[in-house]
XYZ file of C-alpha atoms in Angstrom:
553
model
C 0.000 0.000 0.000
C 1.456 3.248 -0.861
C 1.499 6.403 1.716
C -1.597 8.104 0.271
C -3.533 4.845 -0.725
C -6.982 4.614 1.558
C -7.059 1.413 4.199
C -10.341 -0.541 3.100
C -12.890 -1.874 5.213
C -10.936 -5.268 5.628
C -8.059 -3.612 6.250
C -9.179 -2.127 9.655
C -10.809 -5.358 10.162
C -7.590 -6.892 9.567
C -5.996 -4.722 12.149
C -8.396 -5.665 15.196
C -7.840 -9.303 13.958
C -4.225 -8.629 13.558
C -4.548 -6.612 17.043
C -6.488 -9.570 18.780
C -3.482 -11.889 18.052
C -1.049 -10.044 19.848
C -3.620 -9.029 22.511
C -3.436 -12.942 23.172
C 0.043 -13.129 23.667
C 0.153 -10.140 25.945
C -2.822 -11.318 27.990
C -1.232 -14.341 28.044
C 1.994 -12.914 30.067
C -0.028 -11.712 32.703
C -2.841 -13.535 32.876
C -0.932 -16.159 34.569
C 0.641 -14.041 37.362
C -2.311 -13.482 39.607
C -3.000 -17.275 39.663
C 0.555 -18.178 40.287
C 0.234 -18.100 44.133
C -2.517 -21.067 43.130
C -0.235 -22.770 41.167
C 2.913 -22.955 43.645
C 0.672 -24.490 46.005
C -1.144 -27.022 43.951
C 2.336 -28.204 41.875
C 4.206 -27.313 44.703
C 6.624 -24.916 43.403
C 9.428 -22.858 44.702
C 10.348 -18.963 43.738
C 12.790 -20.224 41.504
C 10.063 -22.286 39.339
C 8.016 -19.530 39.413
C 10.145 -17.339 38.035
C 11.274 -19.759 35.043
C 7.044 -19.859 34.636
C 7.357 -16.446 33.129
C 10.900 -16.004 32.362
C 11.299 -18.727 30.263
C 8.550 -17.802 27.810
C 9.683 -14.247 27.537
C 13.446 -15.606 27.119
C 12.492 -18.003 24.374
C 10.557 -15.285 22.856
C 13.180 -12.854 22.859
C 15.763 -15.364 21.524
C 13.319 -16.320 18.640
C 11.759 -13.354 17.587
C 14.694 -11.976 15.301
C 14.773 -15.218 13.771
C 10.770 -15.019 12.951
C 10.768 -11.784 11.964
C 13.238 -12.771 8.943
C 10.915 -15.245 8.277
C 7.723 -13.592 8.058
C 9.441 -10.957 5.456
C 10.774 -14.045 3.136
C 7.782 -16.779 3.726
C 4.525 -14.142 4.062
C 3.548 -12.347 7.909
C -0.276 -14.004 6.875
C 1.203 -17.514 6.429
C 3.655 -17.460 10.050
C 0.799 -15.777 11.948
C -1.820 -19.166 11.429
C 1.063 -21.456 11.837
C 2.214 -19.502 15.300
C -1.704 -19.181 16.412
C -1.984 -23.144 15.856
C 1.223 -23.937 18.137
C 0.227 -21.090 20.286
C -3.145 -23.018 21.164
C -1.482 -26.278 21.436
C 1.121 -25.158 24.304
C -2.019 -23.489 26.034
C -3.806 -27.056 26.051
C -0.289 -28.717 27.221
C -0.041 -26.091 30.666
C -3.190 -27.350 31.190
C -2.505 -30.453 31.663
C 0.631 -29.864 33.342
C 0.741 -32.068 36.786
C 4.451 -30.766 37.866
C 6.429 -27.776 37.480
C 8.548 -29.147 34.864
C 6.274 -29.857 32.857
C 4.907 -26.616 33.410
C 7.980 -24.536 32.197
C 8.063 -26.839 29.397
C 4.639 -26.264 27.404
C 5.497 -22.417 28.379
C 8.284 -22.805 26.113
C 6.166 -24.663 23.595
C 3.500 -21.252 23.794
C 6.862 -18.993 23.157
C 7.898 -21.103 19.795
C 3.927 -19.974 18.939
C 4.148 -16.819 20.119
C 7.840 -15.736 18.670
C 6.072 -16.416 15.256
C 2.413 -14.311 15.604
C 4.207 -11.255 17.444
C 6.257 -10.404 14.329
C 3.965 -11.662 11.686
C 1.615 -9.118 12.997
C 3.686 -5.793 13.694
C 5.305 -5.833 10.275
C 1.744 -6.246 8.650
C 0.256 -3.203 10.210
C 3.593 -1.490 9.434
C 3.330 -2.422 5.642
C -0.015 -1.765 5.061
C -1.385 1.343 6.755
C 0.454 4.114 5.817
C 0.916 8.017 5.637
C -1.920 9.824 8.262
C -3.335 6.294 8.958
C -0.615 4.706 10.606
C -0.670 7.198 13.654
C -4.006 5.405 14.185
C -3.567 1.945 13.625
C -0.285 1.942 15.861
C -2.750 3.739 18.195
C -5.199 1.107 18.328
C -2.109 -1.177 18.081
C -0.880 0.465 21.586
C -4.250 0.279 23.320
C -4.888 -3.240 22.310
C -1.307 -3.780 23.811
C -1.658 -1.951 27.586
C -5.623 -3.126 27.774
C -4.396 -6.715 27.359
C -1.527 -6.270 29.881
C -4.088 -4.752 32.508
C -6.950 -6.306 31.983
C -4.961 -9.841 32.402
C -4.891 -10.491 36.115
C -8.680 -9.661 36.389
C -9.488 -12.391 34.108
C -6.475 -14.529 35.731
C -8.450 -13.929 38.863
C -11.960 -14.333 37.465
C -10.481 -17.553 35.727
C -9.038 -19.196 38.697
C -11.482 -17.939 41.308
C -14.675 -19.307 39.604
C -12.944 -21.886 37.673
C -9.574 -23.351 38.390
C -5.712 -22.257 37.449
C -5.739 -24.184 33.781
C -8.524 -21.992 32.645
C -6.257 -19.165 32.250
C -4.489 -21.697 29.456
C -7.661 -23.033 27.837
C -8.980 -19.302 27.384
C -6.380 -19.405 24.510
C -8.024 -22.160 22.782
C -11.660 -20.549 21.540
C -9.790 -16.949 21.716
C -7.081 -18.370 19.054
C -9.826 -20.381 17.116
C -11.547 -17.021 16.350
C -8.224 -14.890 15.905
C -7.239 -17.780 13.443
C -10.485 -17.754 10.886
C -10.578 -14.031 11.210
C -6.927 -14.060 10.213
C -8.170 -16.320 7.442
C -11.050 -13.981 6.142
C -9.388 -10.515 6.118
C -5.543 -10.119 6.538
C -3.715 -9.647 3.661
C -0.443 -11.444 2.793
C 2.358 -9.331 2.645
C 6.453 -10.140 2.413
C 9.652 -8.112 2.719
C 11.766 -7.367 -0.259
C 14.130 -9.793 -1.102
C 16.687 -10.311 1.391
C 20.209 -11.458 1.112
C 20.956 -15.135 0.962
C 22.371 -17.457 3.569
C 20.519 -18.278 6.861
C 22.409 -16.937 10.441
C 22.077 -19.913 12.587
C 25.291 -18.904 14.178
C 23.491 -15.616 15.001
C 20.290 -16.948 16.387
C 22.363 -19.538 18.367
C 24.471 -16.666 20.369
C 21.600 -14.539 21.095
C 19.959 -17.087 22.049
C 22.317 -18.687 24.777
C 23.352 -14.781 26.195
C 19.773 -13.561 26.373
C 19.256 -17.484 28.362
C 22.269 -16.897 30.212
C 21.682 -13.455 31.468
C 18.200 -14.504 32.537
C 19.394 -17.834 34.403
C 22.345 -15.793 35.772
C 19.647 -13.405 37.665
C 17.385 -16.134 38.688
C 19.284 -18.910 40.164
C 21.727 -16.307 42.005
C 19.632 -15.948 44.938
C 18.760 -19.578 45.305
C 22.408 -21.661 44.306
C 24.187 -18.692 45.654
C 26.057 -15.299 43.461
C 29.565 -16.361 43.580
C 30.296 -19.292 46.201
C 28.065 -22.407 45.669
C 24.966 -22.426 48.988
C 22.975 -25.051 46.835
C 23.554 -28.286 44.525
C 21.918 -26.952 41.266
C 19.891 -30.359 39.288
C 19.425 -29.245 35.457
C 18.097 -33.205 34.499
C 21.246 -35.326 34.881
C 23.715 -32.202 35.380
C 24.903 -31.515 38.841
C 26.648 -28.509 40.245
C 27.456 -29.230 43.247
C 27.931 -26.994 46.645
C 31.583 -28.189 46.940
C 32.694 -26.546 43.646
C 34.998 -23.523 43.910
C 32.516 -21.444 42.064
C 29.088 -21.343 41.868
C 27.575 -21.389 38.652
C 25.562 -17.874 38.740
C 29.018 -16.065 37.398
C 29.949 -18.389 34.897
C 26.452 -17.908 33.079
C 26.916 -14.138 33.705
C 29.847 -14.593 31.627
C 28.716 -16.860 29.133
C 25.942 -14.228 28.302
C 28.308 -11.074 28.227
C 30.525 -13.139 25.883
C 27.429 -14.388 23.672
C 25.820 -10.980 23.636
C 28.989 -9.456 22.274
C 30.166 -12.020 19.948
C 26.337 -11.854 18.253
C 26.860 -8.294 17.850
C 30.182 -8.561 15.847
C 29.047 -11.698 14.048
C 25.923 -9.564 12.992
C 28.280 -6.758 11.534
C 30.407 -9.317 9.846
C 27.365 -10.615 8.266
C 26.383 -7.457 6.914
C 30.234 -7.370 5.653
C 30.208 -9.921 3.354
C 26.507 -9.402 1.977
C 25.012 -12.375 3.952
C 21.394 -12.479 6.089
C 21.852 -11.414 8.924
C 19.575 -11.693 12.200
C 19.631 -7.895 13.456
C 20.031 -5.037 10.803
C 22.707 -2.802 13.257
C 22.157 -0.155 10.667
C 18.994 0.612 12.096
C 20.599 1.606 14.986
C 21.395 4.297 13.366
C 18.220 5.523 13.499
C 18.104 7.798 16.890
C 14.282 7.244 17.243
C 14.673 3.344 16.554
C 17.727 3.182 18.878
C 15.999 5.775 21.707
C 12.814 3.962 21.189
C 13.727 0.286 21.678
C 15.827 1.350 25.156
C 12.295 3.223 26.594
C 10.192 -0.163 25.394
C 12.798 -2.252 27.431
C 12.667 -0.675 30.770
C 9.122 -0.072 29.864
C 8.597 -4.002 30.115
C 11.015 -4.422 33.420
C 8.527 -1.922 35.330
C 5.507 -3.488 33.960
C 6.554 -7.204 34.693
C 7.917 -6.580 37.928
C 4.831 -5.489 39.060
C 2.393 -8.255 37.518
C 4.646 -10.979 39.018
C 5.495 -9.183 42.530
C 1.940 -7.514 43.307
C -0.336 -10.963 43.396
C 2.078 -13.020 45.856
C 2.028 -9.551 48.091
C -1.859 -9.698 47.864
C -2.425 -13.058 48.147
C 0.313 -14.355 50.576
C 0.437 -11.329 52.679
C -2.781 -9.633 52.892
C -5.019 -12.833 52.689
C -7.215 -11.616 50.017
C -8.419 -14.099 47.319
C -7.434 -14.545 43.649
C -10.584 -12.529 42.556
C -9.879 -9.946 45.052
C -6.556 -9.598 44.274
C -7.205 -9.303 40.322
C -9.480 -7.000 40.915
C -6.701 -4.706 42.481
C -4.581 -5.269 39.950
C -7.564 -4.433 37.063
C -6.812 -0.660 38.467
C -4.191 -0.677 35.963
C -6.740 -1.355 33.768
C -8.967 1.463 34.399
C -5.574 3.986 34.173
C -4.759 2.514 31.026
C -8.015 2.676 29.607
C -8.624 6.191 30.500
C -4.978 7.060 29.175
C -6.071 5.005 25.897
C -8.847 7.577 25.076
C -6.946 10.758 25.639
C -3.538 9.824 24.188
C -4.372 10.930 21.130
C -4.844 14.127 21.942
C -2.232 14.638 24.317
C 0.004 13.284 20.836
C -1.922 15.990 18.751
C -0.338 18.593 21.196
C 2.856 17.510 22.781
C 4.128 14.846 20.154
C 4.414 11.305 20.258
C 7.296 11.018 21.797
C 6.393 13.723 24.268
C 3.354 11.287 25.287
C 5.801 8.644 25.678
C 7.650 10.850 28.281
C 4.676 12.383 30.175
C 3.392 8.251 30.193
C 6.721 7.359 31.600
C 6.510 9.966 34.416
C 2.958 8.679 35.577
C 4.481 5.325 35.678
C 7.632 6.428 38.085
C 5.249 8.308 40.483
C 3.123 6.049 40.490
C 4.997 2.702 41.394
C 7.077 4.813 43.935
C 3.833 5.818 45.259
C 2.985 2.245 45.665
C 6.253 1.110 47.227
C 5.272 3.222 50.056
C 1.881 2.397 50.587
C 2.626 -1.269 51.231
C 2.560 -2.682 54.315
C 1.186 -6.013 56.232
C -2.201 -4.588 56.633
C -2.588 -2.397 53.768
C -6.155 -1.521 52.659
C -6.873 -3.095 49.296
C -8.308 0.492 47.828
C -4.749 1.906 49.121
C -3.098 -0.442 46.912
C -5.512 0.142 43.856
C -4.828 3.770 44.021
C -0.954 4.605 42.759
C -2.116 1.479 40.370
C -4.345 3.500 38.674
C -1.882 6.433 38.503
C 0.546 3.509 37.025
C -1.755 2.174 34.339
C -2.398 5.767 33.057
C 0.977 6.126 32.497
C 1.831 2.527 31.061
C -1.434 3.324 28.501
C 0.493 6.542 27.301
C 3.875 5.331 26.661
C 2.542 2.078 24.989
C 0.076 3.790 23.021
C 2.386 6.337 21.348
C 5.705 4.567 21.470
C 5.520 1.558 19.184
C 4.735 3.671 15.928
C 7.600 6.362 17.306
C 10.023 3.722 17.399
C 9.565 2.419 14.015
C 8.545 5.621 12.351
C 11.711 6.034 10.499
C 11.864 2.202 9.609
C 11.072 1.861 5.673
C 8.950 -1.302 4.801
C 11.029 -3.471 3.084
C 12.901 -3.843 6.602
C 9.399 -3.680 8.972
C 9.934 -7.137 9.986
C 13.266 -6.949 10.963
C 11.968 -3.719 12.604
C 9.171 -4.693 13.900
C 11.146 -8.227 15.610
C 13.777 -6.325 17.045
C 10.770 -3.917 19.106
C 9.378 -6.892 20.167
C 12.965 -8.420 21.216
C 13.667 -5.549 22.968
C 10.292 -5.905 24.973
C 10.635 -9.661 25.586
C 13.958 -8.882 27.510
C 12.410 -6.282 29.674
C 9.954 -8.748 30.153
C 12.261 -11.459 30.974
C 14.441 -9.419 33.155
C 11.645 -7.529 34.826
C 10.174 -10.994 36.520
C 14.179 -12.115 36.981
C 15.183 -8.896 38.465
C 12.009 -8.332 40.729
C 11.944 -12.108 42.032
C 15.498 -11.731 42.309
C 15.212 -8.789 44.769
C 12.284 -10.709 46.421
C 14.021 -13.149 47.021
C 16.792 -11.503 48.793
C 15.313 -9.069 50.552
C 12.925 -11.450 51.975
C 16.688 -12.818 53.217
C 16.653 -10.193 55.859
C 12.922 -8.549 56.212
C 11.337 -11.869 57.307
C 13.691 -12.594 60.054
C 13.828 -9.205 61.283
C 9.625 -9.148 61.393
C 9.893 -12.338 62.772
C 12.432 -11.021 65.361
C 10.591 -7.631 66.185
C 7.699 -10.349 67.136
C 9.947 -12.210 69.130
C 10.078 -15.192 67.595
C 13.956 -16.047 67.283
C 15.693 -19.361 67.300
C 15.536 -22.615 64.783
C 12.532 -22.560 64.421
C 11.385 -19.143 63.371
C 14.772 -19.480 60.814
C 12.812 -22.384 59.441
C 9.616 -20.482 59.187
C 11.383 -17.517 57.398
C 13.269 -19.537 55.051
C 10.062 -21.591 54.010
C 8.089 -18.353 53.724
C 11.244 -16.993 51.267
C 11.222 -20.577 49.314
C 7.873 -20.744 48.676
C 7.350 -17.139 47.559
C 4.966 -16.667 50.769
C 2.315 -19.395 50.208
C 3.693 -20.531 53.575
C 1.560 -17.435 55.188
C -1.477 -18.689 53.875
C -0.945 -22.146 54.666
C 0.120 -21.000 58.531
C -2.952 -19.110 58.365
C -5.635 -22.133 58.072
C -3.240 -25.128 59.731
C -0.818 -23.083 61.637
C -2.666 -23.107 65.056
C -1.854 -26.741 65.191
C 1.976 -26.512 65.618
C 1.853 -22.784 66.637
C -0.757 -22.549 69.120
C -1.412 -19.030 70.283
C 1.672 -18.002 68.361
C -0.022 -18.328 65.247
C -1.344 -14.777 64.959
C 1.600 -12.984 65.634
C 3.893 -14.987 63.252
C 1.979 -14.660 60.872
C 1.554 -10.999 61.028
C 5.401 -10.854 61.558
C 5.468 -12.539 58.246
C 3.171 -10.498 56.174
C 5.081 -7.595 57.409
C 8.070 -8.615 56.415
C 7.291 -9.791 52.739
C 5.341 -6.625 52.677
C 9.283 -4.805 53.569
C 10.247 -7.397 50.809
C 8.177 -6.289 48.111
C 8.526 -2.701 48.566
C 12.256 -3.333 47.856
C 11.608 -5.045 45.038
C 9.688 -2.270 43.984
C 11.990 -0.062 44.247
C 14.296 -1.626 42.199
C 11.579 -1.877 39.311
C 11.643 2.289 39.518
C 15.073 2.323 38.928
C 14.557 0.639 35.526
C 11.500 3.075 34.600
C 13.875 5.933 35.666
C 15.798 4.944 33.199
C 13.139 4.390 30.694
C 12.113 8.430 32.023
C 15.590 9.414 30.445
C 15.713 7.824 27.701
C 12.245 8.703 26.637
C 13.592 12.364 26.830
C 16.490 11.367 24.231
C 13.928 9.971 21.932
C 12.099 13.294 22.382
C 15.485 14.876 21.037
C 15.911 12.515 18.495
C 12.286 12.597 16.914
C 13.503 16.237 15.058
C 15.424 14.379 12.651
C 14.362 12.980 9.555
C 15.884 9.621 8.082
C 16.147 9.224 4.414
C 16.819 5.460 3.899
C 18.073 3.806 0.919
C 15.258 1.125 0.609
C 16.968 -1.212 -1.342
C 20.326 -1.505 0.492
C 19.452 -0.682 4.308
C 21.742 2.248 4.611
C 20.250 4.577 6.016
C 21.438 8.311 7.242
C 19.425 10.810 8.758
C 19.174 14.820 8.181
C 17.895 17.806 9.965
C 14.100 18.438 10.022
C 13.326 21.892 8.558
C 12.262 24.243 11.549
């Protein structure tokens, strides 16, 4: 479609199909976290599992998704959106099923292979078709489709699980991909990429692949096999690392991924050297807005994620409200992102997109620092809902405005590549957003349960046990003192378990904290993407090079 060609009617139908898929996907990363608490209890699960729950589907993603998006510009976007809907559906209908936590993590991974080929399949289609004055309106429905999904996910995770059981937040993606795949069938259009050059980079997909992994298993396991000497044997199937090795295993991976991460990016560039396909175009890096862009979407995903996986075991474990009750806390995201949805338009129309993307960002620090110091162990629900609300408004601005800023400047015949290394860029916040927050869980929940439990006056053994099973099990053991605790407590009961919501309540706020750090960031680089939006790129569309110029004043 040219710039000043007219969408049809099935074109905007094409876009809410198109919309829908990725809506799936989205709701589908955080739909599960307010039923997690379930889930550790009925497969028995530690912190660690839980964390590979999430982390391993957004890893997978983001180690597939540059791969995918090569392949929806050569084989047709259309054709590797049904195939990715069909495995999508059967991973959902495999974590159903699942009866341990292995097997769990597993069909997660099985959803990502789905997922890593609808995500760019559908990007690069809106990118290539609507063009000129309507793309600032697709990519706005694009956004809203994208922040409602992420908000509205733990109210129907609660909904799900409360009236239903845990696997219904799986087997929702069975009739919801059924319909996304005949309404793919009916109106999207098949589009490709121009040609591309030859060779395949399974050297490149293989190193980004094992850092991104790395980097991710480096921040997750620290906590529990210990950050450089060994304070756990680590079981991987038949591999052992065992507590009497010199070194634990935590800075070896940390290594493996720096050396990965840096070897793909030469490889890449020596790719591009000797005219071969290569993985990630690094010349579109020399686009400020692209470069600018991806950075804000990144720590835009770490703040998000931190959140969706922290907030439900703090309402659940340590305030004793139910899954319903504590998705409909979290659903005040919802309403701030659905009020932002409306008005972003406007606030574009006036202060730019990228100066949406920065006054969205700001909402979003205020408002989870706001929240880190409203929790406590007895914490009003409505308290909580309140800087969520602030939060959501913010997260519905900057996703709303910044995926068409960031690949404003791309030209089509590269969209895919484009539009999969956005989405990479997002699946590592993701990733690193439920690492880092579990991983600052986790250790603050070293020091703020004993001390609760200590301030209570419970000290010896046995409140060291208690604390360290509350910390392993990501709280669940506060709920479970709660209905059975009387029998091995006594008259204790109450006060431990007060201690202990107090001091995962301490826990969370720290891992809070360290999710604003990452939106700070995202805060300051949304302000160099405001800088960088006054150039214009003129792009060679045949080669990739691409250089930018001055915008007239």
């Amino acid at each position: 479609m040219n710039a000043t060609e007219i969408p049809t009617r099935r074109d905007w139908v094409g876009l809410a199909v198109l919309s829908a898929g990725l809506g799936m996907i989205v709701l589908d990363g955080t739909i599960v976290g307010v039923a997690l608490p379930t889930i550790i209890r009925d497969l028995k699960m530690d912190l660690t599992d839980a964390q590979w729950v999430n982390s391993l589907y957004a890893v997978l993603l983001a180690a597939l998704l540059l791969s995918t998006g090569r392949l929806s510009d050569r084989w047709g976007r259309k054709k590797l959106f049904l195939i990715g809907i069909v495995i999508f559906i059967g991973g959902s209908v495999l974590a159903a099923q699942s009866e341990t936590a292995g097997f769990l993590i597993a069909s997660r991974a099985v959803q990502a292979v789905g997922a890593a080929l609808i995500m760019p399949a559908t990007l690069s289609s809106v990118n290539a078709t609507f063009r000129g004055k309507y793309r600032g309106a697709a990519f706005g429905v694009w956004g809203a489709v994208i922040s409602g999904a992420a908000a509205v996910g733990p109210l129907a995770g609660g909904a799900l699980t409360q009236w239903g059981s845990w696997e219904w937040v799986f087997l929702v993606n069975v009739p919801l991909g059924l319909a996304i795949f005949i309404g793919a069938l009916m109106t999207v259009r098949e589009s490709k990429g121009a040609k591309g050059r030859p060779g395949a980079d399974i050297d490149g997909a293989l190193l980004s692949g094992l850092g991104f992994g790395a980097l991710v298993f480096a921040v997750i396991e620290g906590p529990s096999v210990g950050w450089w000497t060994p304070t756990s044997e680590l079981r991987i199937l038949s591999f052992v690392w065992p507590t009497s090795a010199p070194i634990s295993i935590v800075p070896i991976a940390a290594a493996v991924a720096v050396a990965s991460i840096t070897g793909f990016i030469f490889w890449e560039r020596h790719r591009a050297r000797v005219q071969r396909s290569a993985l990630l175009d690094l010349d579109l890096f020399r686009l400020p807005t692209f470069t600018w862009g991806n950075l804000t979407a990144a720590m835009v995903a770490v703040g998000e994620f931190a959140i969706i996986f922290i907030l439900p075991l703090y309402l659940i474990n340590a305030l004793g409200m139910d899954v319903m009750g504590a998705g409909l806390v979290l659903a005040a995201m919802a309403i701030g992102a659905f009020l932002s949805g409306a008005s972003a338009r406007h606030l574009a129309a006036r202060f730019g997109s990228p100066g949406t993307v920065l006054i969205g960002l700001g909402l979003e620090v205020v408002g989870i620092g706001a929240l880190a110091l409203v929790v406590s162990g007895t914490t009003p629900a409505w308290i909580v809902a309140m800087p969520l609300v602030l939060y959501g408004l913010g997260l519905g601005l900057a996703s709303a405005q910044l995926t068409g800023t960031v690949l404003r400047d791309v030209p089509i015949e590269v969209s895919g590549a484009g539009s999969a290394t956005q989405s990479t860029m997002r699946q590592i916040g993701s990733a690193c957003g439920t690492a880092l927050a579990g991983a600052a869980l986790a250790v603050s929940l070293a020091v703020t349960l004993p001390a609760a439990l200590e301030r209570a006056g419970e000290t010896g053994a046995e409140a060291e046990a208690i604390a360290e099973a509350t910390r392993q099990s990501a709280g669940s053991t506060i709920e479970t003192l709660r209905t059975e605790g009387s029998s091995s407590l006594g008259d204790r009961t109450d006060a431990v378990v007060s201690a202990l919501a107090e001091g995962f309540a301490d826990g969370t706020r720290w891992a809070l904290l360290i999710g604003s750090i990452f939106l700070i960031i995202g805060f300051i680089s949304a302000v160099g993407l405001r800088a960088s939006s006054r150039t214009v790129p003129a792009a060679e569309s045949t080669t990739g090079s691409i250089r930018t110029q001055d915008a007239p004043s």
